[in-house]
Tab-separated table of C-alpha atoms and ligand atoms in Angstrom:
chain	number	residue	atom	x	y	z
A	1	MET	CA	-187.414	-62.817	136.497
A	2	THR	CA	-187.919	-59.078	136.840
A	3	GLY	CA	-187.622	-56.628	139.700
A	4	SER	CA	-186.557	-53.171	140.669
A	5	GLY	CA	-183.082	-52.656	141.979
A	6	SER	CA	-179.876	-50.746	142.350
A	7	TRP	CA	-176.441	-51.463	140.929
A	8	ARG	CA	-172.819	-50.474	141.439
A	9	ASN	CA	-169.715	-51.536	139.593
A	10	TRP	CA	-166.668	-53.339	141.044
A	11	ALA	CA	-164.791	-50.109	141.748
A	12	GLY	CA	-167.870	-48.437	143.258
A	13	ASN	CA	-167.544	-45.317	141.076
A	14	GLN	CA	-170.645	-46.043	138.957
A	15	ARG	CA	-174.095	-46.526	140.478
A	16	ALA	CA	-177.734	-46.716	139.421
A	17	THR	CA	-180.910	-46.898	141.484
A	18	GLY	CA	-184.537	-47.515	140.682
A	19	VAL	CA	-183.857	-49.492	137.509
A	20	ASP	CA	-185.885	-52.428	136.200
A	21	VAL	CA	-183.699	-55.503	136.524
A	22	VAL	CA	-184.451	-58.443	134.220
A	23	HIS	CA	-182.746	-61.861	134.391
A	24	PRO	CA	-183.652	-63.393	131.015
A	25	SER	CA	-183.038	-67.042	130.308
A	26	GLY	CA	-182.648	-67.725	126.595
A	27	ALA	CA	-182.846	-65.585	123.482
A	28	ASP	CA	-186.658	-65.420	123.543
A	29	GLU	CA	-186.683	-63.783	126.961
A	30	ILE	CA	-183.916	-61.368	125.904
A	31	ALA	CA	-185.998	-60.468	122.824
A	32	ALA	CA	-189.139	-60.004	124.935
A	33	ALA	CA	-187.326	-57.654	127.324
A	34	LEU	CA	-186.030	-55.575	124.400
A	35	ARG	CA	-189.471	-55.365	122.768
A	36	ARG	CA	-191.110	-54.361	126.057
A	37	ALA	CA	-188.552	-51.605	126.600
A	38	ALA	CA	-188.840	-50.354	123.013
A	39	ALA	CA	-192.628	-50.188	123.295
A	40	THR	CA	-192.394	-47.994	126.385
A	41	GLY	CA	-189.531	-45.800	125.168
A	42	ARG	CA	-187.045	-47.103	127.727
A	43	ARG	CA	-183.360	-47.862	127.196
A	44	VAL	CA	-181.712	-51.206	127.953
A	45	ARG	CA	-178.235	-52.116	129.165
A	46	PRO	CA	-176.977	-55.677	129.281
A	47	VAL	CA	-174.479	-55.930	132.128
A	48	GLY	CA	-171.646	-58.380	132.757
A	49	SER	CA	-169.927	-58.564	136.123
A	50	GLY	CA	-169.617	-54.781	136.457
A	51	HIS	CA	-165.839	-54.609	136.068
A	52	SER	CA	-165.833	-51.621	133.732
A	53	PHE	CA	-164.731	-48.369	135.343
A	54	THR	CA	-166.631	-46.201	132.858
A	55	ALA	CA	-170.414	-45.851	132.920
A	56	ILE	CA	-170.662	-48.019	129.790
A	57	ALA	CA	-172.717	-50.663	131.625
A	58	ARG	CA	-174.733	-48.218	133.732
A	59	PRO	CA	-178.447	-48.634	132.987
A	60	ASP	CA	-180.688	-45.605	132.468
A	61	ASP	CA	-183.919	-47.613	132.691
A	62	VAL	CA	-183.663	-51.391	132.236
A	63	GLN	CA	-180.784	-53.693	133.150
A	64	LEU	CA	-180.380	-57.171	131.639
A	65	VAL	CA	-178.431	-59.469	133.956
A	66	LEU	CA	-177.411	-62.614	132.118
A	67	ASP	CA	-176.708	-64.848	135.110
A	68	ARG	CA	-179.484	-67.244	133.992
A	69	HIS	CA	-178.021	-67.319	130.513
A	70	ALA	CA	-174.494	-68.417	131.323
A	71	GLY	CA	-174.038	-72.033	130.231
A	72	LEU	CA	-171.581	-73.907	128.076
A	73	VAL	CA	-173.319	-74.785	124.784
A	74	ASP	CA	-170.685	-76.830	122.977
A	75	VAL	CA	-166.988	-77.601	122.569
A	76	ASP	CA	-166.261	-79.353	119.281
A	77	ASP	CA	-163.298	-81.476	118.200
A	78	ALA	CA	-161.590	-78.467	116.590
A	79	GLY	CA	-161.713	-76.416	119.801
A	80	LEU	CA	-164.601	-74.183	118.764
A	81	VAL	CA	-166.341	-73.365	122.022
A	82	THR	CA	-169.788	-71.815	122.170
A	83	VAL	CA	-171.058	-70.230	125.377
A	84	GLN	CA	-174.064	-68.226	126.443
A	85	ALA	CA	-173.405	-64.538	127.014
A	86	GLY	CA	-173.275	-64.504	130.805
A	87	MET	CA	-170.628	-67.220	131.241
A	88	PRO	CA	-167.839	-65.871	133.483
A	89	LEU	CA	-164.319	-66.292	132.121
A	90	HIS	CA	-163.141	-68.154	135.213
A	91	ARG	CA	-165.801	-70.829	134.670
A	92	LEU	CA	-165.051	-71.053	130.972
A	93	ASN	CA	-161.352	-71.571	131.725
A	94	VAL	CA	-162.160	-74.479	134.034
A	95	GLU	CA	-164.638	-76.018	131.558
A	96	LEU	CA	-162.055	-75.787	128.775
A	97	ALA	CA	-159.203	-77.179	130.880
A	98	ALA	CA	-161.338	-80.188	131.821
A	99	ARG	CA	-161.668	-80.948	128.090
A	100	GLY	CA	-157.998	-80.297	127.186
A	101	TRP	CA	-158.487	-76.801	125.713
A	102	ALA	CA	-157.527	-73.242	126.662
A	103	LEU	CA	-158.057	-69.665	125.492
A	104	THR	CA	-155.060	-68.269	123.615
A	105	ASN	CA	-154.632	-65.150	125.720
A	106	LEU	CA	-156.266	-63.588	128.769
A	107	GLY	CA	-156.172	-60.310	130.672
A	108	ASP	CA	-155.126	-59.885	134.292
A	109	ILE	CA	-158.306	-61.232	135.847
A	110	ASP	CA	-161.020	-63.754	135.016
A	111	ARG	CA	-164.004	-62.328	136.900
A	112	GLN	CA	-165.631	-60.738	133.837
A	113	THR	CA	-168.359	-62.406	131.809
A	114	VAL	CA	-167.325	-63.509	128.342
A	115	SER	CA	-169.685	-60.979	126.701
A	116	GLY	CA	-168.751	-58.146	129.022
A	117	ALA	CA	-165.031	-58.708	128.467
A	118	LEU	CA	-165.395	-58.912	124.697
A	119	SER	CA	-167.706	-55.914	124.428
A	120	THR	CA	-165.115	-53.396	125.682
A	121	GLY	CA	-162.094	-54.903	123.909
A	122	THR	CA	-160.477	-56.612	126.893
A	123	HIS	CA	-156.904	-57.680	126.158
A	124	GLY	CA	-153.884	-59.302	127.737
A	125	THR	CA	-150.351	-58.928	126.450
A	126	GLY	CA	-148.315	-60.437	123.630
A	127	ALA	CA	-146.627	-58.747	120.678
A	128	ARG	CA	-147.937	-61.433	118.276
A	129	PHE	CA	-151.358	-61.823	119.909
A	130	GLY	CA	-154.588	-59.854	119.581
A	131	GLY	CA	-157.127	-59.048	122.284
A	132	LEU	CA	-159.801	-61.536	123.369
A	133	ALA	CA	-162.140	-60.431	120.573
A	134	THR	CA	-159.736	-61.753	117.926
A	135	GLN	CA	-160.539	-65.253	119.228
A	136	ILE	CA	-164.247	-64.880	118.278
A	137	ARG	CA	-165.434	-66.953	115.334
A	138	ALA	CA	-169.193	-66.226	115.511
A	139	LEU	CA	-171.714	-64.188	117.480
A	140	GLU	CA	-175.451	-64.670	117.834
A	141	LEU	CA	-177.084	-61.324	118.571
A	142	VAL	CA	-180.584	-60.363	119.640
A	143	LEU	CA	-181.180	-57.010	117.971
A	144	ALA	CA	-183.073	-54.104	119.497
A	145	ASP	CA	-186.317	-55.069	117.679
A	146	GLY	CA	-186.098	-58.602	119.092
A	147	SER	CA	-184.931	-60.213	115.830
A	148	ARG	CA	-181.883	-62.508	115.708
A	149	LEU	CA	-178.693	-62.120	113.711
A	150	ARG	CA	-175.763	-64.511	113.452
A	151	CYS	CA	-172.490	-63.023	112.255
A	152	SER	CA	-169.097	-64.486	111.403
A	153	ALA	CA	-166.428	-63.954	108.741
A	154	ASP	CA	-168.935	-65.411	106.201
A	155	GLU	CA	-172.323	-64.328	107.573
A	156	HIS	CA	-172.954	-60.582	107.829
A	157	PRO	CA	-169.197	-59.859	107.762
A	158	ASP	CA	-169.894	-56.105	108.060
A	159	VAL	CA	-171.552	-56.729	111.442
A	160	PHE	CA	-168.823	-59.160	112.488
A	161	ALA	CA	-166.177	-56.504	111.702
A	162	ALA	CA	-167.618	-54.276	114.428
A	163	ALA	CA	-169.702	-56.402	116.811
A	164	ARG	CA	-166.716	-58.311	118.196
A	165	VAL	CA	-166.096	-55.152	120.256
A	166	GLY	CA	-169.730	-54.060	120.225
A	167	LEU	CA	-169.857	-51.889	123.412
A	168	GLY	CA	-173.309	-53.407	124.049
A	169	ALA	CA	-174.549	-50.929	121.427
A	170	LEU	CA	-175.274	-53.151	118.419
A	171	GLY	CA	-177.306	-55.958	119.966
A	172	VAL	CA	-177.460	-58.174	123.024
A	173	ILE	CA	-175.048	-61.073	122.661
A	174	ASP	CA	-176.915	-64.358	122.980
A	175	THR	CA	-174.025	-66.758	122.345
A	176	VAL	CA	-170.347	-66.404	121.457
A	177	THR	CA	-168.219	-68.947	119.604
A	178	LEU	CA	-164.505	-68.701	120.332
A	179	GLN	CA	-161.550	-70.580	118.897
A	180	ALA	CA	-159.775	-72.333	121.762
A	181	GLU	CA	-156.445	-74.105	121.383
A	182	PRO	CA	-155.006	-77.263	122.938
A	183	ALA	CA	-154.298	-76.639	126.619
A	184	PHE	CA	-150.768	-75.338	127.172
A	185	ALA	CA	-148.488	-74.388	130.018
A	186	LEU	CA	-146.650	-71.116	130.510
A	187	ARG	CA	-143.267	-70.596	132.101
A	188	ALA	CA	-143.519	-67.368	134.065
A	189	GLU	CA	-140.410	-65.321	134.829
A	190	GLU	CA	-140.660	-62.228	136.990
A	191	ARG	CA	-137.629	-59.988	137.454
A	192	PRO	CA	-136.948	-56.462	138.623
A	193	ALA	CA	-135.596	-54.041	135.990
A	194	ARG	CA	-134.891	-50.317	135.551
A	195	LEU	CA	-137.231	-48.170	133.489
A	196	GLY	CA	-134.387	-46.711	131.393
A	197	GLU	CA	-133.181	-50.103	130.171
A	198	LEU	CA	-136.746	-51.184	129.272
A	199	LEU	CA	-137.430	-47.995	127.324
A	200	ASP	CA	-134.109	-48.184	125.449
A	201	GLY	CA	-134.856	-51.675	124.126
A	202	PHE	CA	-138.674	-51.486	124.308
A	203	GLU	CA	-139.621	-53.325	121.099
A	204	GLU	CA	-136.976	-56.041	121.605
A	205	PHE	CA	-137.945	-56.585	125.216
A	206	MET	CA	-141.712	-56.645	124.631
A	207	SER	CA	-141.277	-59.214	121.846
A	208	SER	CA	-138.554	-61.206	123.636
A	209	THR	CA	-141.038	-63.997	124.324
A	210	ASP	CA	-144.761	-64.716	123.859
A	211	HIS	CA	-146.443	-62.631	126.566
A	212	VAL	CA	-144.416	-59.792	128.073
A	213	GLU	CA	-145.495	-56.964	130.346
A	214	PHE	CA	-144.016	-54.753	133.016
A	215	TYR	CA	-145.100	-52.652	135.942
A	216	TRP	CA	-143.357	-49.348	136.538
A	217	PHE	CA	-143.499	-47.814	140.021
A	218	PRO	CA	-143.959	-44.047	139.495
A	219	HIS	CA	-141.578	-41.716	141.396
A	220	THR	CA	-138.893	-44.380	141.010
A	221	ASP	CA	-137.152	-45.940	138.032
A	222	ARG	CA	-137.990	-49.409	139.322
A	223	CYS	CA	-140.011	-51.919	137.356
A	224	LEU	CA	-141.170	-55.486	137.717
A	225	THR	CA	-141.126	-57.448	134.448
A	226	LYS	CA	-143.256	-60.503	133.656
A	227	ARG	CA	-142.328	-62.751	130.743
A	228	ASN	CA	-144.599	-65.733	130.028
A	229	THR	CA	-143.370	-68.329	127.546
A	230	ARG	CA	-145.645	-70.915	125.942
A	231	LEU	CA	-144.322	-74.448	126.446
A	232	PRO	CA	-144.740	-77.479	124.173
A	233	PRO	CA	-147.370	-80.130	125.064
A	234	GLY	CA	-146.360	-82.396	127.932
A	235	ALA	CA	-144.185	-79.790	129.671
A	236	GLU	CA	-143.826	-80.504	133.358
A	237	LEU	CA	-145.658	-78.090	135.649
A	238	GLU	CA	-143.776	-76.483	138.518
A	239	PRO	CA	-146.370	-74.271	140.165
A	240	LEU	CA	-145.372	-71.993	143.011
A	241	PRO	CA	-145.506	-73.789	146.349
A	242	ARG	CA	-148.823	-72.930	147.997
A	243	TRP	CA	-147.227	-70.918	150.824
A	244	ARG	CA	-145.228	-68.874	148.345
A	245	ALA	CA	-148.193	-68.209	146.106
A	246	VAL	CA	-150.169	-67.049	149.124
A	247	TRP	CA	-147.295	-64.985	150.509
A	248	GLU	CA	-146.341	-63.304	147.252
A	249	ASP	CA	-149.677	-62.982	145.469
A	250	GLU	CA	-151.938	-62.405	148.423
A	251	VAL	CA	-149.744	-60.837	151.073
A	252	LEU	CA	-147.179	-58.908	149.072
A	253	SER	CA	-149.087	-58.021	145.910
A	254	ASN	CA	-152.387	-57.257	147.551
A	255	ALA	CA	-151.663	-56.468	151.187
A	256	VAL	CA	-148.460	-54.493	150.638
A	257	PHE	CA	-150.267	-52.404	148.066
A	258	ALA	CA	-153.209	-51.995	150.421
A	259	GLY	CA	-150.739	-50.687	153.015
A	260	VAL	CA	-149.090	-48.350	150.531
A	261	VAL	CA	-152.467	-47.122	149.400
A	262	ALA	CA	-153.688	-46.542	152.958
A	263	ALA	CA	-150.469	-44.810	154.005
A	264	GLY	CA	-150.416	-42.761	150.821
A	265	ARG	CA	-153.952	-41.572	151.433
A	266	ARG	CA	-152.937	-40.222	154.828
A	267	VAL	CA	-149.495	-38.904	153.877
A	268	PRO	CA	-148.945	-38.590	150.114
A	269	ALA	CA	-145.283	-37.719	150.646
A	270	LEU	CA	-144.738	-41.316	151.778
A	271	ILE	CA	-145.718	-42.733	148.403
A	272	PRO	CA	-142.357	-42.457	146.574
A	273	PRO	CA	-140.363	-44.270	149.301
A	274	LEU	CA	-143.147	-46.824	149.756
A	275	ALA	CA	-143.287	-47.426	146.000
A	276	ALA	CA	-139.580	-48.228	146.098
A	277	VAL	CA	-140.232	-50.684	148.959
A	278	SER	CA	-143.079	-52.342	147.019
A	279	ALA	CA	-140.900	-52.659	143.936
A	280	ARG	CA	-138.107	-54.262	145.946
A	281	ALA	CA	-140.480	-56.595	147.819
A	282	LEU	CA	-141.585	-58.188	144.568
A	283	GLY	CA	-138.397	-60.009	143.660
A	284	ALA	CA	-137.418	-62.545	140.998
A	285	ARG	CA	-139.280	-65.817	140.648
A	286	THR	CA	-139.915	-68.459	137.980
A	287	TRP	CA	-142.645	-71.047	137.786
A	288	THR	CA	-144.633	-73.116	135.300
A	289	ASP	CA	-148.374	-73.691	135.363
A	290	ALA	CA	-151.484	-74.078	133.220
A	291	SER	CA	-151.877	-70.979	131.025
A	292	HIS	CA	-155.011	-69.591	132.656
A	293	ARG	CA	-153.455	-69.824	136.125
A	294	VAL	CA	-150.386	-67.861	134.985
A	295	PHE	CA	-152.225	-65.174	133.015
A	296	VAL	CA	-154.636	-64.324	135.803
A	297	SER	CA	-154.051	-62.725	139.226
A	298	ARG	CA	-156.291	-61.675	142.059
A	299	ARG	CA	-157.013	-57.995	142.551
A	300	ARG	CA	-158.254	-57.430	146.070
A	301	VAL	CA	-157.331	-53.783	146.459
A	302	ARG	CA	-160.054	-51.733	144.778
A	303	PHE	CA	-158.883	-49.077	142.333
A	304	VAL	CA	-159.991	-47.053	139.340
A	305	GLU	CA	-158.043	-47.156	136.131
A	306	MET	CA	-157.303	-45.307	132.916
A	307	GLU	CA	-155.633	-47.156	130.051
A	308	TYR	CA	-154.537	-45.787	126.696
A	309	ALA	CA	-153.627	-47.772	123.594
A	310	VAL	CA	-150.815	-46.007	121.736
A	311	PRO	CA	-148.923	-46.898	118.538
A	312	ARG	CA	-146.315	-49.317	119.817
A	313	ASP	CA	-143.330	-47.356	118.571
A	314	ALA	CA	-144.558	-44.260	120.461
A	315	ALA	CA	-144.701	-46.031	123.840
A	316	PRO	CA	-141.119	-45.310	125.028
A	317	ALA	CA	-141.580	-41.554	124.500
A	318	VAL	CA	-144.980	-41.604	126.239
A	319	LEU	CA	-143.536	-43.434	129.245
A	320	ALA	CA	-140.477	-41.169	129.406
A	321	GLU	CA	-142.766	-38.134	129.459
A	322	LEU	CA	-144.965	-39.695	132.167
A	323	HIS	CA	-141.820	-40.364	134.210
A	324	ARG	CA	-140.866	-36.708	133.825
A	325	VAL	CA	-144.359	-35.592	134.887
A	326	ALA	CA	-144.410	-37.966	137.875
A	327	THR	CA	-141.042	-36.678	139.031
A	328	ALA	CA	-141.845	-33.000	138.538
A	329	GLY	CA	-145.499	-32.938	139.568
A	330	GLU	CA	-147.303	-32.710	142.881
A	331	PHE	CA	-149.419	-35.829	142.401
A	332	ARG	CA	-148.330	-38.975	144.246
A	333	ALA	CA	-149.288	-42.213	142.459
A	334	ALA	CA	-149.273	-45.275	144.720
A	335	PHE	CA	-150.131	-47.879	142.100
A	336	PRO	CA	-147.719	-49.061	139.428
A	337	VAL	CA	-148.246	-48.234	135.762
A	338	GLU	CA	-148.883	-51.382	133.745
A	339	VAL	CA	-147.401	-51.695	130.242
A	340	ARG	CA	-148.566	-54.337	127.765
A	341	VAL	CA	-148.620	-54.923	123.990
A	342	ALA	CA	-150.917	-56.449	121.366
A	343	ALA	CA	-150.833	-57.122	117.645
A	344	ALA	CA	-152.871	-55.035	115.217
A	345	ASP	CA	-156.368	-56.383	114.486
A	346	ASP	CA	-159.133	-55.726	111.951
A	347	ILE	CA	-162.035	-54.915	114.315
A	348	ALA	CA	-163.299	-51.357	113.641
A	349	PRO	CA	-163.731	-50.170	117.274
A	350	SER	CA	-160.863	-52.210	118.772
A	351	THR	CA	-158.199	-50.141	120.482
A	352	ALA	CA	-155.632	-52.107	118.418
A	353	SER	CA	-157.547	-51.649	115.158
A	354	GLY	CA	-155.071	-51.363	112.303
A	355	ARG	CA	-151.941	-50.826	114.361
A	356	ASP	CA	-149.487	-52.705	116.577
A	357	THR	CA	-150.246	-51.362	120.000
A	358	ALA	CA	-148.817	-50.742	123.453
A	359	TYR	CA	-151.175	-50.312	126.396
A	360	ILE	CA	-150.260	-47.948	129.229
A	361	ALA	CA	-152.468	-48.084	132.316
A	362	ALA	CA	-152.530	-45.818	135.390
A	363	HIS	CA	-154.442	-46.625	138.551
A	364	VAL	CA	-155.462	-44.786	141.718
A	365	PRO	CA	-157.187	-46.180	144.812
A	366	ALA	CA	-160.972	-46.407	144.624
A	367	ARG	CA	-162.744	-43.362	146.090
A	368	THR	CA	-159.788	-41.046	145.426
A	369	ASP	CA	-159.426	-38.298	142.862
A	370	PRO	CA	-157.136	-39.332	139.978
A	371	GLY	CA	-156.516	-35.615	139.481
A	372	SER	CA	-153.502	-34.617	137.453
A	373	TRP	CA	-152.179	-38.183	137.100
A	374	PHE	CA	-154.916	-39.408	134.738
A	375	ALA	CA	-154.976	-35.999	133.053
A	376	ALA	CA	-151.244	-36.372	132.337
A	377	LEU	CA	-151.665	-39.832	130.796
A	378	GLU	CA	-154.646	-38.644	128.740
A	379	SER	CA	-152.745	-35.657	127.427
A	380	VAL	CA	-149.462	-37.455	126.654
A	381	ALA	CA	-151.207	-40.452	125.045
A	382	GLY	CA	-153.503	-38.075	123.143
A	383	SER	CA	-150.511	-36.367	121.549
A	384	VAL	CA	-149.705	-39.655	119.737
A	385	GLY	CA	-153.320	-40.547	118.827
A	386	GLY	CA	-153.928	-42.734	121.912
A	387	ARG	CA	-157.226	-44.591	122.165
A	388	PRO	CA	-158.788	-45.117	125.604
A	389	HIS	CA	-159.927	-48.591	126.677
A	390	TRP	CA	-163.723	-48.586	126.328
A	391	GLY	CA	-164.148	-49.933	129.864
A	392	LYS	CA	-161.645	-47.652	131.628
A	393	LEU	CA	-161.934	-44.013	132.663
A	394	HIS	CA	-161.297	-41.297	130.108
A	395	GLY	CA	-162.581	-37.836	129.283
A	396	LEU	CA	-163.062	-38.092	125.503
A	397	ASP	CA	-166.300	-37.469	123.642
A	398	VAL	CA	-167.554	-38.607	120.258
A	399	ASP	CA	-165.618	-35.975	118.289
A	400	ALA	CA	-162.298	-36.752	119.919
A	401	LEU	CA	-162.860	-40.494	119.556
A	402	ARG	CA	-163.800	-40.173	115.888
A	403	SER	CA	-160.429	-38.542	115.231
A	404	ARG	CA	-158.628	-41.520	116.836
A	405	TYR	CA	-160.464	-44.273	114.889
A	406	PRO	CA	-160.302	-44.238	111.074
A	407	ARG	CA	-163.326	-46.606	110.954
A	408	PHE	CA	-165.380	-44.842	113.642
A	409	ASP	CA	-168.251	-43.900	111.309
A	410	GLU	CA	-168.505	-47.512	110.151
A	411	PHE	CA	-169.479	-48.402	113.710
A	412	THR	CA	-171.972	-45.576	114.228
A	413	ALA	CA	-173.622	-46.215	110.828
A	414	LEU	CA	-174.048	-49.882	111.750
A	415	ARG	CA	-175.507	-48.893	115.091
A	416	ALA	CA	-178.026	-46.614	113.375
A	417	ARG	CA	-179.004	-49.479	111.062
A	418	LEU	CA	-179.315	-52.185	113.756
A	419	ASP	CA	-180.866	-50.016	116.478
A	420	PRO	CA	-182.461	-46.973	114.815
A	421	ALA	CA	-184.490	-46.093	117.923
A	422	GLY	CA	-181.457	-46.219	120.241
A	423	VAL	CA	-182.983	-48.818	122.590
A	424	LEU	CA	-179.521	-50.150	123.454
A	425	GLY	CA	-178.137	-46.957	124.852
A	426	ASN	CA	-177.351	-44.937	127.937
A	427	ALA	CA	-175.933	-41.531	128.782
A	428	HIS	CA	-172.348	-42.797	128.455
A	429	LEU	CA	-172.885	-44.139	124.927
A	430	ASP	CA	-174.507	-40.817	123.988
A	431	ARG	CA	-171.229	-39.176	125.029
A	432	VAL	CA	-168.794	-41.549	123.307
A	433	LEU	CA	-170.812	-42.508	120.197
A	434	GLY	CA	-173.252	-39.606	119.933
A	435	PRO	CA	-177.027	-40.012	119.879
A	436	VAL	CA	-178.277	-42.635	117.418
A	437	ALA	CA	-178.804	-41.013	114.025
A	438	GLY	CA	-181.469	-43.298	112.540
B	501	FAD	C1	-159.632	-55.619	138.544
B	501	FAD	C2	-159.817	-55.406	137.060
B	501	FAD	C3	-158.882	-55.918	136.175
B	501	FAD	C4	-159.036	-55.729	134.793
B	501	FAD	N1	-158.089	-56.232	133.941
B	501	FAD	C5	-158.194	-55.998	132.611
B	501	FAD	C6	-157.222	-56.494	131.703
B	501	FAD	O1	-156.265	-57.166	132.079
B	501	FAD	N2	-157.351	-56.178	130.396
B	501	FAD	C7	-158.389	-55.410	129.924
B	501	FAD	O2	-158.449	-55.138	128.729
B	501	FAD	N3	-159.352	-54.970	130.753
B	501	FAD	C8	-159.284	-55.261	132.080
B	501	FAD	N4	-160.267	-54.810	132.920
B	501	FAD	C9	-161.461	-54.169	132.336
B	501	FAD	C10	-162.547	-55.215	132.063
B	501	FAD	O3	-162.044	-56.365	131.432
B	501	FAD	C11	-163.616	-54.634	131.141
B	501	FAD	O4	-164.119	-53.447	131.640
B	501	FAD	C12	-164.755	-55.626	130.877
B	501	FAD	O5	-165.634	-55.058	129.925
B	501	FAD	C13	-165.543	-55.975	132.126
B	501	FAD	O6	-166.369	-57.099	131.872
B	501	FAD	P1	-167.728	-57.277	132.679
B	501	FAD	O7	-168.213	-58.672	132.468
B	501	FAD	O8	-167.579	-56.822	134.061
B	501	FAD	O9	-168.686	-56.307	131.837
B	501	FAD	P2	-169.427	-54.957	132.302
B	501	FAD	O10	-168.421	-54.002	132.777
B	501	FAD	O11	-170.557	-55.293	133.195
B	501	FAD	O12	-169.990	-54.480	130.888
B	501	FAD	C14	-169.108	-54.050	129.880
B	501	FAD	C15	-169.851	-53.850	128.564
B	501	FAD	O13	-170.312	-55.117	128.078
B	501	FAD	C16	-171.662	-54.978	127.664
B	501	FAD	N5	-172.294	-56.281	127.755
B	501	FAD	C17	-172.337	-57.139	128.795
B	501	FAD	N6	-173.028	-58.250	128.447
B	501	FAD	C18	-173.435	-58.078	127.166
B	501	FAD	C19	-174.200	-58.849	126.238
B	501	FAD	N7	-174.711	-60.047	126.564
B	501	FAD	N8	-174.415	-58.341	125.008
B	501	FAD	C20	-173.920	-57.141	124.639
B	501	FAD	N9	-173.209	-56.372	125.465
B	501	FAD	C21	-172.963	-56.840	126.713
B	501	FAD	C22	-172.228	-53.949	128.633
B	501	FAD	O14	-173.423	-53.383	128.133
B	501	FAD	C23	-171.085	-52.955	128.672
B	501	FAD	O15	-171.151	-52.118	127.550
B	501	FAD	C24	-160.157	-54.999	134.304
B	501	FAD	C25	-161.113	-54.494	135.192
B	501	FAD	C26	-160.941	-54.690	136.564
B	501	FAD	C27	-161.967	-54.147	137.528
């Protein structure tokens, strides 16, 4: 299926018009689309569900939409699950749960495709746990010349070391094999806390149970903490009563924020008092549910986001400085800052490559200027070697990024080898990786 079309991402800050849109089904059709583009000197972008805030998925010429290549291939007795590239995470979670399996860790939402999420280094939280890409056991790629390559720890390990966070620059993912684990429940505990106490005992708090994160409401010292503890098999589920889930997750989390955002747009001076109200409205609660239902929330209020990965031990100082900037500066930030952690991994372009990491994310409403708020995060995180999430807004170019990743040139050399003509590229990849040097 081919046609001409336009595209915009979830946040609405990235758009493309007049692109060739191809919906391949199967590796042969992916290969044919790549060969056709290469022969006519056009560049190709596979796209997931458009949840990246950067222009990483924005097509220059040809867009590959993998909605006809989105099935479950296999789940074996050891929990190795193989899916086609376009499978959305929310469908995979349901397919796995029906068979008694679950993914080890997830981010905040499940609307992304598996390949899209993996390709930008999507992560959740957990001091002992890596991002989603650390769950990959094998990848089948269709390379820019239409040939196939399977990589794993044993097959083309040099490709596997990079392609698990491949930025859509090394090949089009055909299938992914992930290691699932027996389905488990999480006990979720949400509590208010003060920023000062969290920063004083940051490492202890963030590793106080399996999956810990907190939201800090700028212009206040108020935070909401979330601690999710993995429970042994057979644990009894105590999900939130339906009315409470709707009230707290839909009405308070989404609608209260929508109100704050709308009011803040009109009168920025209202944001600090409204942030304090939001923080107070989200009180303590505890519940137990299947892991994927606890990890994931709905995000109805559209926003744009910047997120920096910093060495974990530098996070308290970064947050203290951001607090100082938020208090002293003119900018009024309506959305909370989200703070998460991950274990070091061995994937060259991963934001947690080679170091235990804390993630610090700032958000502003869609269609507003992030102005000095994102600039402040970028500057403070940059002073400690922060690495921006590949799917979230940042202002760095190839030279700045090279200085933040010891194995950066490993990735660009592999790209030049696998795609010497730069078929899998776009203007954004030219900025963050440089033009392909074949
Ligand atoms: C509301 C919201 C919440 C979010 N929460 C989190 C979170 O908790 N944690 C986190 O880390 N991030 C989070 N993100 C960011 C998001 O997970 C990433 O941007 C992710 O890459 C989006 O996946 P997608 O399917 O939309 O891919 P897209 O944004 O469409 O594409 C991302 C990249 O994947 C590539 N790609 C897609 N398919 C293929 C393929 N078959 N082969 C090769 N490359 C491919 C694209 O070319 C592009 O480079 C969030 C984003 C939003 C909007």
